[in-house]
Amino acid sequence: MAADSIRVTRSVSIPRSEIELRFSRSSGPGGQHAQKSDTRVEAVFDVERSAALTETQKRRVVARAGPVLRAVAQDERSQWRNRELATERLVEGLREALRVPRPRRPTKPTRASKEKRLEGKRRRSDVKRLRRPPPD
């Protein structure tokens, strides 16, 4: 794995050159530092133009997360740290979109669970029956 690529999963790593970083001023208070520094970072990854993903992976990501993945970080005062955070969030979103969901296997309730449920219903029925006024 090259130093200029980011490992997403065991089989997928994307080059840093495919992640576009945009910088702007953070919102909120912060005084002179925040008014002059472009510390807010937006990481953008265009899935459809990526050479690192196969067509199948691209289709899966587009279906689950859209054609362009975005992550924003303005938590820290330092642009460098926000750049790391935005990249981590982008990679986490890509990892989640690439994850193949396990197929659900339908199961039947066990005999014991059926009996337990029916016993609870019988008990509840008895309680309600005993609350009724006696027949005339």
mmCIF file of N, CA and C in Angstrom:
data_model
loop_
_atom_site.group_PDB
_atom_site.id
_atom_site.type_symbol
_atom_site.label_atom_id
_atom_site.label_comp_id
_atom_site.label_asym_id
_atom_site.label_seq_id
_atom_site.Cartn_x
_atom_site.Cartn_y
_atom_site.Cartn_z
ATOM 1 N N MET A 1 0.847 -1.187 0.000
ATOM 2 C CA MET A 1 0.000 0.000 0.000
ATOM 3 C C MET A 1 0.886 1.240 0.000
ATOM 4 N N ALA A 2 0.605 2.141 -0.891
ATOM 5 C CA ALA A 2 1.406 3.350 -1.004
ATOM 6 C C ALA A 2 1.080 4.308 0.141
ATOM 7 N N ALA A 3 2.009 5.201 0.433
ATOM 8 C CA ALA A 3 1.824 6.153 1.529
ATOM 9 C C ALA A 3 0.772 7.205 1.188
ATOM 10 N N ASP A 4 0.533 7.419 -0.108
ATOM 11 C CA ASP A 4 -0.425 8.440 -0.502
ATOM 12 C C ASP A 4 -1.816 7.865 -0.760
ATOM 13 N N SER A 5 -2.113 6.692 -0.191
ATOM 14 C CA SER A 5 -3.460 6.139 -0.315
ATOM 15 C C SER A 5 -3.999 5.799 1.071
ATOM 16 N N ILE A 6 -5.312 5.728 1.153
ATOM 17 C CA ILE A 6 -5.988 5.482 2.430
ATOM 18 C C ILE A 6 -6.689 4.141 2.343
ATOM 19 N N ARG A 7 -6.429 3.286 3.313
ATOM 20 C CA ARG A 7 -7.078 1.976 3.329
ATOM 21 C C ARG A 7 -8.494 2.126 3.881
ATOM 22 N N VAL A 8 -9.477 1.676 3.097
ATOM 23 C CA VAL A 8 -10.877 1.750 3.493
ATOM 24 C C VAL A 8 -11.303 0.402 4.072
ATOM 25 N N THR A 9 -11.089 -0.657 3.301
ATOM 26 C CA THR A 9 -11.340 -2.023 3.768
ATOM 27 C C THR A 9 -10.106 -2.843 3.440
ATOM 28 N N ARG A 10 -10.177 -4.150 3.699
ATOM 29 C CA ARG A 10 -9.017 -4.986 3.397
ATOM 30 C C ARG A 10 -8.678 -4.969 1.914
ATOM 31 N N SER A 11 -9.696 -4.886 1.072
ATOM 32 C CA SER A 11 -9.463 -4.966 -0.370
ATOM 33 C C SER A 11 -9.508 -3.613 -1.081
ATOM 34 N N VAL A 12 -9.943 -2.567 -0.397
ATOM 35 C CA VAL A 12 -10.106 -1.256 -1.050
ATOM 36 C C VAL A 12 -9.233 -0.219 -0.371
ATOM 37 N N SER A 13 -8.444 0.471 -1.186
ATOM 38 C CA SER A 13 -7.738 1.653 -0.699
ATOM 39 C C SER A 13 -7.844 2.710 -1.788
ATOM 40 N N ILE A 14 -8.092 3.946 -1.363
ATOM 41 C CA ILE A 14 -8.273 5.024 -2.333
ATOM 42 C C ILE A 14 -7.102 5.992 -2.235
ATOM 43 N N PRO A 15 -6.637 6.474 -3.388
ATOM 44 C CA PRO A 15 -5.543 7.457 -3.367
ATOM 45 C C PRO A 15 -6.027 8.791 -2.803
ATOM 46 N N ARG A 16 -5.149 9.446 -2.071
ATOM 47 C CA ARG A 16 -5.508 10.751 -1.495
ATOM 48 C C ARG A 16 -5.837 11.777 -2.586
ATOM 49 N N SER A 17 -5.309 11.567 -3.783
ATOM 50 C CA SER A 17 -5.555 12.518 -4.876
ATOM 51 C C SER A 17 -7.017 12.497 -5.323
ATOM 52 N N GLU A 18 -7.763 11.428 -5.014
ATOM 53 C CA GLU A 18 -9.176 11.353 -5.399
ATOM 54 C C GLU A 18 -10.086 12.060 -4.390
ATOM 55 N N ILE A 19 -9.531 12.458 -3.245
ATOM 56 C CA ILE A 19 -10.313 13.194 -2.246
ATOM 57 C C ILE A 19 -10.003 14.672 -2.402
ATOM 58 N N GLU A 20 -11.041 15.438 -2.723
ATOM 59 C CA GLU A 20 -10.878 16.877 -2.882
ATOM 60 C C GLU A 20 -11.146 17.540 -1.537
ATOM 61 N N LEU A 21 -10.236 18.394 -1.095
ATOM 62 C CA LEU A 21 -10.400 19.107 0.161
ATOM 63 C C LEU A 21 -10.698 20.572 -0.129
ATOM 64 N N ARG A 22 -11.764 21.075 0.496
ATOM 65 C CA ARG A 22 -12.136 22.485 0.359
ATOM 66 C C ARG A 22 -12.037 23.128 1.735
ATOM 67 N N PHE A 23 -11.543 24.344 1.762
ATOM 68 C CA PHE A 23 -11.343 25.037 3.033
ATOM 69 C C PHE A 23 -12.181 26.304 3.076
ATOM 70 N N SER A 24 -12.745 26.572 4.248
ATOM 71 C CA SER A 24 -13.505 27.805 4.438
ATOM 72 C C SER A 24 -13.449 28.182 5.909
ATOM 73 N N ARG A 25 -14.058 29.308 6.236
ATOM 74 C CA ARG A 25 -14.035 29.754 7.628
ATOM 75 C C ARG A 25 -15.064 28.998 8.438
ATOM 76 N N SER A 26 -14.683 28.627 9.644
ATOM 77 C CA SER A 26 -15.595 27.932 10.551
ATOM 78 C C SER A 26 -16.673 28.887 11.029
ATOM 79 N N SER A 27 -17.831 28.328 11.354
ATOM 80 C CA SER A 27 -18.908 29.148 11.891
ATOM 81 C C SER A 27 -18.748 29.268 13.396
ATOM 82 N N GLY A 28 -19.481 30.177 13.992
ATOM 83 C CA GLY A 28 -19.472 30.320 15.442
ATOM 84 C C GLY A 28 -18.432 31.301 15.922
ATOM 85 N N PRO A 29 -18.356 31.454 17.254
ATOM 86 C CA PRO A 29 -17.431 32.417 17.836
ATOM 87 C C PRO A 29 -15.983 31.938 17.749
ATOM 88 N N GLY A 30 -15.058 32.839 17.941
ATOM 89 C CA GLY A 30 -13.670 32.416 17.926
ATOM 90 C C GLY A 30 -12.701 33.570 17.892
ATOM 91 N N GLY A 31 -13.201 34.786 17.777
ATOM 92 C CA GLY A 31 -12.314 35.942 17.836
ATOM 93 C C GLY A 31 -11.470 36.096 16.587
ATOM 94 N N GLN A 32 -10.299 36.705 16.753
ATOM 95 C CA GLN A 32 -9.446 37.029 15.619
ATOM 96 C C GLN A 32 -9.016 35.795 14.836
ATOM 97 N N HIS A 33 -8.706 34.707 15.544
ATOM 98 C CA HIS A 33 -8.216 33.501 14.857
ATOM 99 C C HIS A 33 -9.257 32.972 13.877
ATOM 100 N N ALA A 34 -10.514 32.830 14.335
ATOM 101 C CA ALA A 34 -11.572 32.261 13.498
ATOM 102 C C ALA A 34 -11.944 33.183 12.353
ATOM 103 N N GLN A 35 -11.779 34.499 12.549
ATOM 104 C CA GLN A 35 -12.166 35.440 11.502
ATOM 105 C C GLN A 35 -11.172 35.434 10.336
ATOM 106 N N LYS A 36 -9.944 34.982 10.596
ATOM 107 C CA LYS A 36 -8.912 35.059 9.568
ATOM 108 C C LYS A 36 -8.498 33.711 9.006
ATOM 109 N N SER A 37 -8.803 32.611 9.705
ATOM 110 C CA SER A 37 -8.277 31.298 9.312
ATOM 111 C C SER A 37 -9.342 30.453 8.645
ATOM 112 N N ASP A 38 -8.964 29.792 7.567
ATOM 113 C CA ASP A 38 -9.860 28.858 6.886
ATOM 114 C C ASP A 38 -9.663 27.465 7.491
ATOM 115 N N THR A 39 -10.244 27.248 8.663
ATOM 116 C CA THR A 39 -10.014 25.986 9.373
ATOM 117 C C THR A 39 -11.079 24.940 9.100
ATOM 118 N N ARG A 40 -12.234 25.334 8.579
ATOM 119 C CA ARG A 40 -13.283 24.357 8.261
ATOM 120 C C ARG A 40 -12.862 23.593 7.011
ATOM 121 N N VAL A 41 -12.972 22.258 7.067
ATOM 122 C CA VAL A 41 -12.545 21.427 5.947
ATOM 123 C C VAL A 41 -13.720 20.585 5.470
ATOM 124 N N GLU A 42 -13.917 20.572 4.163
ATOM 125 C CA GLU A 42 -14.932 19.715 3.554
ATOM 126 C C GLU A 42 -14.201 18.753 2.622
ATOM 127 N N ALA A 43 -14.316 17.450 2.907
ATOM 128 C CA ALA A 43 -13.702 16.430 2.063
ATOM 129 C C ALA A 43 -14.773 15.895 1.124
ATOM 130 N N VAL A 44 -14.461 15.867 -0.177
ATOM 131 C CA VAL A 44 -15.423 15.425 -1.194
ATOM 132 C C VAL A 44 -14.794 14.294 -1.995
ATOM 133 N N PHE A 45 -15.560 13.206 -2.158
ATOM 134 C CA PHE A 45 -15.092 12.047 -2.918
ATOM 135 C C PHE A 45 -16.129 11.722 -3.979
ATOM 136 N N ASP A 46 -15.729 11.839 -5.250
ATOM 137 C CA ASP A 46 -16.627 11.534 -6.359
ATOM 138 C C ASP A 46 -16.529 10.045 -6.657
ATOM 139 N N VAL A 47 -17.575 9.317 -6.316
ATOM 140 C CA VAL A 47 -17.586 7.859 -6.432
ATOM 141 C C VAL A 47 -17.504 7.433 -7.892
ATOM 142 N N GLU A 48 -18.272 8.074 -8.745
ATOM 143 C CA GLU A 48 -18.361 7.643 -10.138
ATOM 144 C C GLU A 48 -17.064 7.882 -10.917
ATOM 145 N N ARG A 49 -16.256 8.853 -10.519
ATOM 146 C CA ARG A 49 -14.992 9.119 -11.220
ATOM 147 C C ARG A 49 -13.822 8.362 -10.613
ATOM 148 N N SER A 50 -14.040 7.630 -9.538
ATOM 149 C CA SER A 50 -12.953 6.950 -8.843
ATOM 150 C C SER A 50 -12.416 5.772 -9.648
ATOM 151 N N ALA A 51 -11.101 5.665 -9.701
ATOM 152 C CA ALA A 51 -10.461 4.539 -10.365
ATOM 153 C C ALA A 51 -10.166 3.417 -9.369
ATOM 154 N N ALA A 52 -10.303 3.710 -8.079
ATOM 155 C CA ALA A 52 -9.964 2.730 -7.046
ATOM 156 C C ALA A 52 -11.086 1.723 -6.796
ATOM 157 N N LEU A 53 -12.308 2.061 -7.198
ATOM 158 C CA LEU A 53 -13.447 1.180 -6.943
ATOM 159 C C LEU A 53 -13.849 0.433 -8.209
ATOM 160 N N THR A 54 -14.308 -0.808 -8.032
ATOM 161 C CA THR A 54 -14.824 -1.570 -9.167
ATOM 162 C C THR A 54 -16.232 -1.083 -9.485
ATOM 163 N N GLU A 55 -16.761 -1.490 -10.623
ATOM 164 C CA GLU A 55 -18.107 -1.073 -11.013
ATOM 165 C C GLU A 55 -19.153 -1.547 -9.998
ATOM 166 N N THR A 56 -18.979 -2.754 -9.497
ATOM 167 C CA THR A 56 -19.916 -3.289 -8.499
ATOM 168 C C THR A 56 -19.882 -2.454 -7.228
ATOM 169 N N GLN A 57 -18.679 -2.122 -6.772
ATOM 170 C CA GLN A 57 -18.529 -1.303 -5.571
ATOM 171 C C GLN A 57 -19.124 0.086 -5.792
ATOM 172 N N LYS A 58 -18.897 0.662 -6.975
ATOM 173 C CA LYS A 58 -19.454 1.978 -7.281
ATOM 174 C C LYS A 58 -20.976 1.941 -7.217
ATOM 175 N N ARG A 59 -21.581 0.902 -7.819
ATOM 176 C CA ARG A 59 -23.040 0.792 -7.803
ATOM 177 C C ARG A 59 -23.565 0.691 -6.384
ATOM 178 N N ARG A 60 -22.881 -0.103 -5.548
ATOM 179 C CA ARG A 60 -23.318 -0.275 -4.155
ATOM 180 C C ARG A 60 -23.245 1.054 -3.398
ATOM 181 N N VAL A 61 -22.139 1.775 -3.557
ATOM 182 C CA VAL A 61 -21.960 3.045 -2.840
ATOM 183 C C VAL A 61 -22.969 4.085 -3.325
ATOM 184 N N VAL A 62 -23.174 4.171 -4.630
ATOM 185 C CA VAL A 62 -24.119 5.148 -5.177
ATOM 186 C C VAL A 62 -25.528 4.837 -4.682
ATOM 187 N N ALA A 63 -25.892 3.549 -4.630
ATOM 188 C CA ALA A 63 -27.225 3.169 -4.166
ATOM 189 C C ALA A 63 -27.428 3.502 -2.690
ATOM 190 N N ARG A 64 -26.386 3.370 -1.898
ATOM 191 C CA ARG A 64 -26.539 3.559 -0.446
ATOM 192 C C ARG A 64 -26.202 4.964 0.035
ATOM 193 N N ALA A 65 -25.256 5.648 -0.634
ATOM 194 C CA ALA A 65 -24.806 6.946 -0.118
ATOM 195 C C ALA A 65 -24.837 8.063 -1.154
ATOM 196 N N GLY A 66 -25.116 7.745 -2.400
ATOM 197 C CA GLY A 66 -25.164 8.774 -3.428
ATOM 198 C C GLY A 66 -23.882 8.827 -4.234
ATOM 199 N N PRO A 67 -23.889 9.596 -5.348
ATOM 200 C CA PRO A 67 -22.729 9.637 -6.238
ATOM 201 C C PRO A 67 -21.533 10.425 -5.697
ATOM 202 N N VAL A 68 -21.788 11.295 -4.728
ATOM 203 C CA VAL A 68 -20.691 12.087 -4.151
ATOM 204 C C VAL A 68 -20.774 11.993 -2.639
ATOM 205 N N LEU A 69 -19.672 11.586 -2.008
ATOM 206 C CA LEU A 69 -19.612 11.516 -0.545
ATOM 207 C C LEU A 69 -18.967 12.788 -0.018
ATOM 208 N N ARG A 70 -19.555 13.347 1.055
ATOM 209 C CA ARG A 70 -19.028 14.578 1.661
ATOM 210 C C ARG A 70 -18.873 14.383 3.163
ATOM 211 N N ALA A 71 -17.835 14.970 3.704
ATOM 212 C CA ALA A 71 -17.649 14.991 5.150
ATOM 213 C C ALA A 71 -17.072 16.345 5.530
ATOM 214 N N VAL A 72 -17.619 16.930 6.586
ATOM 215 C CA VAL A 72 -17.190 18.263 7.019
ATOM 216 C C VAL A 72 -16.630 18.169 8.434
ATOM 217 N N ALA A 73 -15.575 18.911 8.690
ATOM 218 C CA ALA A 73 -15.013 18.987 10.038
ATOM 219 C C ALA A 73 -14.659 20.432 10.345
ATOM 220 N N GLN A 74 -15.187 20.915 11.463
ATOM 221 C CA GLN A 74 -14.809 22.247 11.952
ATOM 222 C C GLN A 74 -14.698 22.211 13.467
ATOM 223 N N ASP A 75 -14.382 21.019 13.991
ATOM 224 C CA ASP A 75 -14.336 20.800 15.433
ATOM 225 C C ASP A 75 -13.121 21.448 16.087
ATOM 226 N N GLU A 76 -11.997 21.379 15.405
ATOM 227 C CA GLU A 76 -10.736 21.832 15.998
ATOM 228 C C GLU A 76 -10.360 23.216 15.472
ATOM 229 N N ARG A 77 -9.406 23.843 16.171
ATOM 230 C CA ARG A 77 -8.917 25.156 15.737
ATOM 231 C C ARG A 77 -7.903 25.025 14.606
ATOM 232 N N SER A 78 -7.312 23.848 14.474
ATOM 233 C CA SER A 78 -6.259 23.683 13.475
ATOM 234 C C SER A 78 -6.812 23.079 12.184
ATOM 235 N N GLN A 79 -6.422 23.663 11.061
ATOM 236 C CA GLN A 79 -6.868 23.163 9.766
ATOM 237 C C GLN A 79 -6.338 21.749 9.535
ATOM 238 N N TRP A 80 -5.127 21.492 9.960
ATOM 239 C CA TRP A 80 -4.513 20.175 9.779
ATOM 240 C C TRP A 80 -5.323 19.091 10.478
ATOM 241 N N ARG A 81 -5.742 19.346 11.720
ATOM 242 C CA ARG A 81 -6.531 18.366 12.471
ATOM 243 C C ARG A 81 -7.916 18.197 11.852
ATOM 244 N N ASN A 82 -8.532 19.291 11.412
ATOM 245 C CA ASN A 82 -9.834 19.204 10.748
ATOM 246 C C ASN A 82 -9.730 18.437 9.436
ATOM 247 N N ARG A 83 -8.598 18.565 8.766
ATOM 248 C CA ARG A 83 -8.369 17.818 7.522
ATOM 249 C C ARG A 83 -8.361 16.315 7.827
ATOM 250 N N GLU A 84 -7.677 15.933 8.901
ATOM 251 C CA GLU A 84 -7.654 14.520 9.314
ATOM 252 C C GLU A 84 -9.049 14.025 9.680
ATOM 253 N N LEU A 85 -9.782 14.822 10.464
ATOM 254 C CA LEU A 85 -11.130 14.428 10.890
ATOM 255 C C LEU A 85 -12.076 14.262 9.701
ATOM 256 N N ALA A 86 -12.027 15.202 8.754
ATOM 257 C CA ALA A 86 -12.906 15.134 7.587
ATOM 258 C C ALA A 86 -12.581 13.892 6.751
ATOM 259 N N THR A 87 -11.302 13.605 6.597
ATOM 260 C CA THR A 87 -10.895 12.420 5.833
ATOM 261 C C THR A 87 -11.346 11.149 6.531
ATOM 262 N N GLU A 88 -11.175 11.077 7.867
ATOM 263 C CA GLU A 88 -11.627 9.904 8.624
ATOM 264 C C GLU A 88 -13.125 9.699 8.474
ATOM 265 N N ARG A 89 -13.893 10.784 8.562
ATOM 266 C CA ARG A 89 -15.352 10.681 8.442
ATOM 267 C C ARG A 89 -15.758 10.232 7.042
ATOM 268 N N LEU A 90 -15.055 10.725 6.036
ATOM 269 C CA LEU A 90 -15.346 10.330 4.661
ATOM 270 C C LEU A 90 -15.064 8.838 4.466
ATOM 271 N N VAL A 91 -13.926 8.386 4.973
ATOM 272 C CA VAL A 91 -13.548 6.970 4.844
ATOM 273 C C VAL A 91 -14.552 6.095 5.592
ATOM 274 N N GLU A 92 -14.999 6.528 6.765
ATOM 275 C CA GLU A 92 -15.983 5.765 7.537
ATOM 276 C C GLU A 92 -17.304 5.656 6.778
ATOM 277 N N GLY A 93 -17.728 6.745 6.141
ATOM 278 C CA GLY A 93 -18.947 6.712 5.333
ATOM 279 C C GLY A 93 -18.817 5.786 4.141
ATOM 280 N N LEU A 94 -17.650 5.807 3.498
ATOM 281 C CA LEU A 94 -17.395 4.919 2.366
ATOM 282 C C LEU A 94 -17.366 3.464 2.823
ATOM 283 N N ARG A 95 -16.726 3.223 3.973
ATOM 284 C CA ARG A 95 -16.665 1.861 4.520
ATOM 285 C C ARG A 95 -18.070 1.322 4.801
ATOM 286 N N GLU A 96 -18.911 2.166 5.370
ATOM 287 C CA GLU A 96 -20.283 1.758 5.692
ATOM 288 C C GLU A 96 -21.083 1.498 4.416
ATOM 289 N N ALA A 97 -20.867 2.317 3.385
ATOM 290 C CA ALA A 97 -21.594 2.134 2.126
ATOM 291 C C ALA A 97 -21.124 0.893 1.375
ATOM 292 N N LEU A 98 -19.858 0.520 1.553
ATOM 293 C CA LEU A 98 -19.323 -0.666 0.877
ATOM 294 C C LEU A 98 -19.703 -1.968 1.575
ATOM 295 N N ARG A 99 -20.080 -1.876 2.853
ATOM 296 C CA ARG A 99 -20.376 -3.083 3.633
ATOM 297 C C ARG A 99 -21.545 -3.839 3.017
ATOM 298 N N VAL A 100 -21.352 -5.139 2.813
ATOM 299 C CA VAL A 100 -22.404 -5.987 2.242
ATOM 300 C C VAL A 100 -23.268 -6.491 3.389
ATOM 301 N N PRO A 101 -24.575 -6.175 3.350
ATOM 302 C CA PRO A 101 -25.427 -6.631 4.451
ATOM 303 C C PRO A 101 -25.603 -8.149 4.429
ATOM 304 N N ARG A 102 -25.612 -8.745 5.610
ATOM 305 C CA ARG A 102 -25.818 -10.190 5.695
ATOM 306 C C ARG A 102 -27.259 -10.508 5.339
ATOM 307 N N PRO A 103 -27.470 -11.601 4.609
ATOM 308 C CA PRO A 103 -28.849 -11.964 4.301
ATOM 309 C C PRO A 103 -29.568 -12.447 5.557
ATOM 310 N N ARG A 104 -30.826 -12.061 5.704
ATOM 311 C CA ARG A 104 -31.595 -12.471 6.870
ATOM 312 C C ARG A 104 -32.120 -13.873 6.645
ATOM 313 N N ARG A 105 -31.914 -14.720 7.632
ATOM 314 C CA ARG A 105 -32.441 -16.076 7.563
ATOM 315 C C ARG A 105 -33.653 -16.157 8.477
ATOM 316 N N PRO A 106 -34.833 -16.372 7.896
ATOM 317 C CA PRO A 106 -36.028 -16.431 8.736
ATOM 318 C C PRO A 106 -35.961 -17.619 9.688
ATOM 319 N N THR A 107 -36.389 -17.393 10.912
ATOM 320 C CA THR A 107 -36.376 -18.473 11.909
ATOM 321 C C THR A 107 -37.778 -18.687 12.441
ATOM 322 N N LYS A 108 -38.004 -19.881 12.961
ATOM 323 C CA LYS A 108 -39.298 -20.184 13.565
ATOM 324 C C LYS A 108 -39.145 -20.144 15.077
ATOM 325 N N PRO A 109 -40.210 -19.774 15.786
ATOM 326 C CA PRO A 109 -40.114 -19.794 17.242
ATOM 327 C C PRO A 109 -39.996 -21.232 17.747
ATOM 328 N N THR A 110 -39.256 -21.417 18.825
ATOM 329 C CA THR A 110 -39.087 -22.760 19.392
ATOM 330 C C THR A 110 -40.379 -23.201 20.070
ATOM 331 N N ARG A 111 -40.485 -24.500 20.295
ATOM 332 C CA ARG A 111 -41.677 -25.034 20.962
ATOM 333 C C ARG A 111 -41.803 -24.437 22.366
ATOM 334 N N ALA A 112 -40.675 -24.319 23.073
ATOM 335 C CA ALA A 112 -40.705 -23.768 24.432
ATOM 336 C C ALA A 112 -41.204 -22.322 24.434
ATOM 337 N N SER A 113 -40.769 -21.536 23.440
ATOM 338 C CA SER A 113 -41.209 -20.139 23.410
ATOM 339 C C SER A 113 -42.695 -20.043 23.087
ATOM 340 N N LYS A 114 -43.192 -20.938 22.224
ATOM 341 C CA LYS A 114 -44.630 -20.951 21.920
ATOM 342 C C LYS A 114 -45.425 -21.294 23.177
ATOM 343 N N GLU A 115 -44.965 -22.339 23.901
ATOM 344 C CA GLU A 115 -45.667 -22.760 25.115
ATOM 345 C C GLU A 115 -45.640 -21.660 26.176
ATOM 346 N N LYS A 116 -44.513 -20.992 26.304
ATOM 347 C CA LYS A 116 -44.391 -19.910 27.278
ATOM 348 C C LYS A 116 -45.359 -18.777 26.942
ATOM 349 N N ARG A 117 -45.448 -18.420 25.650
ATOM 350 C CA ARG A 117 -46.373 -17.365 25.214
ATOM 351 C C ARG A 117 -47.812 -17.760 25.497
ATOM 352 N N LEU A 118 -48.186 -18.995 25.176
ATOM 353 C CA LEU A 118 -49.558 -19.454 25.397
ATOM 354 C C LEU A 118 -49.884 -19.532 26.889
ATOM 355 N N GLU A 119 -48.903 -19.919 27.699
ATOM 356 C CA GLU A 119 -49.114 -19.980 29.156
ATOM 357 C C GLU A 119 -49.365 -18.573 29.702
ATOM 358 N N GLY A 120 -48.599 -17.601 29.212
ATOM 359 C CA GLY A 120 -48.800 -16.212 29.621
ATOM 360 C C GLY A 120 -50.180 -15.714 29.226
ATOM 361 N N LYS A 121 -50.643 -16.095 28.045
ATOM 362 C CA LYS A 121 -51.983 -15.698 27.594
ATOM 363 C C LYS A 121 -53.059 -16.334 28.478
ATOM 364 N N ARG A 122 -52.835 -17.599 28.850
ATOM 365 C CA ARG A 122 -53.806 -18.289 29.720
ATOM 366 C C ARG A 122 -53.874 -17.618 31.086
ATOM 367 N N ARG A 123 -52.700 -17.284 31.613
ATOM 368 C CA ARG A 123 -52.652 -16.641 32.921
ATOM 369 C C ARG A 123 -53.379 -15.296 32.889
ATOM 370 N N ARG A 124 -53.126 -14.519 31.842
ATOM 371 C CA ARG A 124 -53.765 -13.208 31.697
ATOM 372 C C ARG A 124 -55.281 -13.370 31.553
ATOM 373 N N SER A 125 -55.672 -14.353 30.801
ATOM 374 C CA SER A 125 -57.102 -14.641 30.619
ATOM 375 C C SER A 125 -57.762 -14.984 31.955
ATOM 376 N N ASP A 126 -57.072 -15.794 32.775
ATOM 377 C CA ASP A 126 -57.612 -16.167 34.102
ATOM 378 C C ASP A 126 -57.769 -14.928 34.979
ATOM 379 N N VAL A 127 -56.766 -14.042 34.963
ATOM 380 C CA VAL A 127 -56.827 -12.825 35.773
ATOM 381 C C VAL A 127 -58.039 -12.004 35.372
ATOM 382 N N LYS A 128 -58.245 -11.837 34.062
ATOM 383 C CA LYS A 128 -59.384 -11.040 33.587
ATOM 384 C C LYS A 128 -60.706 -11.726 33.918
ATOM 385 N N ARG A 129 -60.741 -13.054 33.815
ATOM 386 C CA ARG A 129 -61.966 -13.796 34.112
ATOM 387 C C ARG A 129 -62.331 -13.632 35.578
ATOM 388 N N LEU A 130 -61.328 -13.644 36.466
ATOM 389 C CA LEU A 130 -61.588 -13.510 37.889
ATOM 390 C C LEU A 130 -62.029 -12.106 38.277
ATOM 391 N N ARG A 131 -61.754 -11.118 37.446
ATOM 392 C CA ARG A 131 -62.188 -9.750 37.734
ATOM 393 C C ARG A 131 -63.672 -9.538 37.393
ATOM 394 N N ARG A 132 -64.199 -10.392 36.565
ATOM 395 C CA ARG A 132 -65.598 -10.208 36.145
ATOM 396 C C ARG A 132 -66.545 -10.380 37.336
ATOM 397 N N PRO A 133 -67.671 -9.722 37.266
ATOM 398 C CA PRO A 133 -68.664 -9.957 38.336
ATOM 399 C C PRO A 133 -69.210 -11.383 38.211
ATOM 400 N N PRO A 134 -69.585 -11.961 39.331
ATOM 401 C CA PRO A 134 -70.091 -13.347 39.273
ATOM 402 C C PRO A 134 -71.388 -13.421 38.459
ATOM 403 N N PRO A 135 -71.588 -14.529 37.770
ATOM 404 C CA PRO A 135 -72.816 -14.665 36.981
ATOM 405 C C PRO A 135 -74.042 -14.747 37.892
ATOM 406 N N ASP A 136 -75.178 -14.211 37.476
ATOM 407 C CA ASP A 136 -76.394 -14.214 38.292
ATOM 408 C C ASP A 136 -77.125 -15.509 38.236
#
